[in-house]
Structures are given as C-alpha cells and as structure tokens.
Coordinates of C-alpha atoms in Angstrom, one line a residue:
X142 CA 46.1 -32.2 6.6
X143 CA 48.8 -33.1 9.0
X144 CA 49.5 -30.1 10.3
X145 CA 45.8 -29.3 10.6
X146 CA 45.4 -32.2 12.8
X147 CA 48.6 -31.0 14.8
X148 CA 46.9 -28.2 15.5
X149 CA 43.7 -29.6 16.2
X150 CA 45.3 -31.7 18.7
X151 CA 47.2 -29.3 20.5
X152 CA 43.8 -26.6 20.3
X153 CA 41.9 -29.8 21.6
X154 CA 43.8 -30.0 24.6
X155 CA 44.4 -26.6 25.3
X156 CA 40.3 -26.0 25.1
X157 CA 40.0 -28.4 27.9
X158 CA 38.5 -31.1 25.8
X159 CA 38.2 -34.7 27.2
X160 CA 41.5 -36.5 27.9
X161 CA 41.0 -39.7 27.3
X162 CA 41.6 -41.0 23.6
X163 CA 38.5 -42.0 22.6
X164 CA 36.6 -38.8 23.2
X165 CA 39.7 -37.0 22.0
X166 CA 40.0 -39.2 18.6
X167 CA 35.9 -38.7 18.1
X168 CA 36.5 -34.7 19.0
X169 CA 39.7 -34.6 16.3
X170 CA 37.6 -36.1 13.6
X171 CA 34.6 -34.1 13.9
X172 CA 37.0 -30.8 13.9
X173 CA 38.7 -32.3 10.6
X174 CA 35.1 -32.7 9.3
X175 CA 33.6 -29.4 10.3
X176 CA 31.7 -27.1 7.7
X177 CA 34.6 -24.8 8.4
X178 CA 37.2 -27.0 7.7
X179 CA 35.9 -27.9 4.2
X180 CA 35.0 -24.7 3.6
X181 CA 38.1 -23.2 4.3
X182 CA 40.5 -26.1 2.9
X183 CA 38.8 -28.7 1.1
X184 CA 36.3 -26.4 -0.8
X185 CA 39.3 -24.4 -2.1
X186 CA 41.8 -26.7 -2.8
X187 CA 39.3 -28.2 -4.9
X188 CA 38.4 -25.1 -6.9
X189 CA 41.6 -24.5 -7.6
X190 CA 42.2 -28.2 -8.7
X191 CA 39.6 -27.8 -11.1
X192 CA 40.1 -24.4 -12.7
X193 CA 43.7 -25.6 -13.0
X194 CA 42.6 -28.9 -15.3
X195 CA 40.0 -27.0 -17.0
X196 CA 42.6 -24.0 -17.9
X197 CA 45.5 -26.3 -18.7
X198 CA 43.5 -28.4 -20.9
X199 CA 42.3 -25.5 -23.1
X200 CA 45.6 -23.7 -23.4
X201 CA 47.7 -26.3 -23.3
X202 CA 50.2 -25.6 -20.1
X203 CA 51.4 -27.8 -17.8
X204 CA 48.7 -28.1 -14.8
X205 CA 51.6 -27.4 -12.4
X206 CA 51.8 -23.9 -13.3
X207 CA 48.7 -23.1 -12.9
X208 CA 47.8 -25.4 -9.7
X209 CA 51.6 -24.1 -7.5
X210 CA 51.1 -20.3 -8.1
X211 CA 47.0 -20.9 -7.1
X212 CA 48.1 -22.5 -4.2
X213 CA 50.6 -19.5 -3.5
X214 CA 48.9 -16.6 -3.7
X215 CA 45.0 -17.6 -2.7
X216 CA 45.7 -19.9 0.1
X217 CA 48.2 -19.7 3.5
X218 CA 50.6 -22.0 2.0
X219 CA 53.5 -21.3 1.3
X220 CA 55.5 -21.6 -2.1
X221 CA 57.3 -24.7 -1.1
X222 CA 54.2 -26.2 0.4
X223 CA 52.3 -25.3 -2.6
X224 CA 55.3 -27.0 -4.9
X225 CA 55.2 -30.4 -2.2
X226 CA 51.5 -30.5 -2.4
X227 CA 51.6 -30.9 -6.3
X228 CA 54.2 -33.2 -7.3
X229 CA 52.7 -35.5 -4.0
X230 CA 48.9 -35.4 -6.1
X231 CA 51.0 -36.0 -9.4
X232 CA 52.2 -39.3 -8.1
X233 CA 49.2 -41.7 -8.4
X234 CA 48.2 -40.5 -12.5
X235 CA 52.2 -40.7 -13.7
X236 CA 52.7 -44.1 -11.8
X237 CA 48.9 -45.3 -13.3
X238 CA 50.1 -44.1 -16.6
X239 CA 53.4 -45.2 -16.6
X240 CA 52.6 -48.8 -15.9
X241 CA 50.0 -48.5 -18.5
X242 CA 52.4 -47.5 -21.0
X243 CA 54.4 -50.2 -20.5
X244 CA 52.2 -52.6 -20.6
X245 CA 51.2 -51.4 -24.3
X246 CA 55.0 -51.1 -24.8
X247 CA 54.9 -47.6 -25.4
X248 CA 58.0 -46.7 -23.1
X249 CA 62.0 -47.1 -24.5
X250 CA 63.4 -48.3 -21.6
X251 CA 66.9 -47.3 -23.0
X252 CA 66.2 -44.0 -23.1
X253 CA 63.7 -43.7 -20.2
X254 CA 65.8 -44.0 -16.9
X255 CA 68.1 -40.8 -18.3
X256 CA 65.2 -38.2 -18.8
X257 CA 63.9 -38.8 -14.7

C-alpha cells in the first residue's frame, strides 16, 4: 500500500491536482479508496487469502506455500514482495498464539529460543 500511495502522490501532482495539503490528502484517500483500487488490489489479495486458508486447511500444507506462489504468479508482485507481504501478515496470529501458549504453559522455554 505504500508504494501505491507513492505513486498516487506523485500521479496526483503530476495531474495537476490541488496543491495545498488538504485537498491533496482528501484527493490521495479517495484514489486509495476507489472501486478500482479494491478491485484491483484489495479484492484479490483477499481471494487469494482465502483460497490459501481454505486449501491449506484441507490438505494440510503450510498456508505460505500456497499464499507466496498466489501472490507471484496472479498479481504484479514480485517473488520477494510476495515472500515480505506473508511473513509481515504472519506476525499478529504467531505473536497472539505465542503469548497464549505461554500463558497456558505450553512453550519449553529451554528449547524454544534455539528452533527461531
């Protein structure tokens, strides 16, 4: 999404929209909120997403996998993009479940900090 709203920003200006930054801040988020823009980012990342947890949970492979080469071959990101964009959406459900687990003393600390 960052590099979207690079390029909004620098398309904004170039399209000789309003310089000031409140009109250009109002035009940014409406472009990053634009039909197109979900259609053609949002909608598929979240496709893919979901066919990745509903075909990992039934054969049993990592969602990974599934969600990097998605994310390869049907949208314009690259591999290492694709691999970033994972392991960044991984972070919030291993730190939840990690802290759960330890609360219910489910992790052996001993042997924990040499697997990561």
């Amino acid at each position: 999404i960052a590099v979207d709203k690079e390029n909004i920003i620098a398309n904004s200006s170039a399209e000789g929209q309003p310089n000031n930054s409140a009109a250009t801040e109002k035009f940014q988020q409406q472009q990053l909120l634009s039909k197109e823009y979900v259609m053609t980012r949002i909608a598929p990342a979240a496709m893919i997403g979901s066919s990745a947890g509903v075909f990992s949970g039934v054969t049993g492979l990592g969602g990974g996998i599934i969600t990097v080469s998605a994310f390869s071959l049907l949208t314009p990101l690259s591999y290492k993009q694709a691999l970033g964009t994972s392991l960044c959406a991984m972070v919030l459900p291993a730190t939840s479940a990690a802290i759960a687990h330890h609360f219910n003393g489910n992790i052996v600390w001993r042997i924990a900090p040499f697997l990561a």
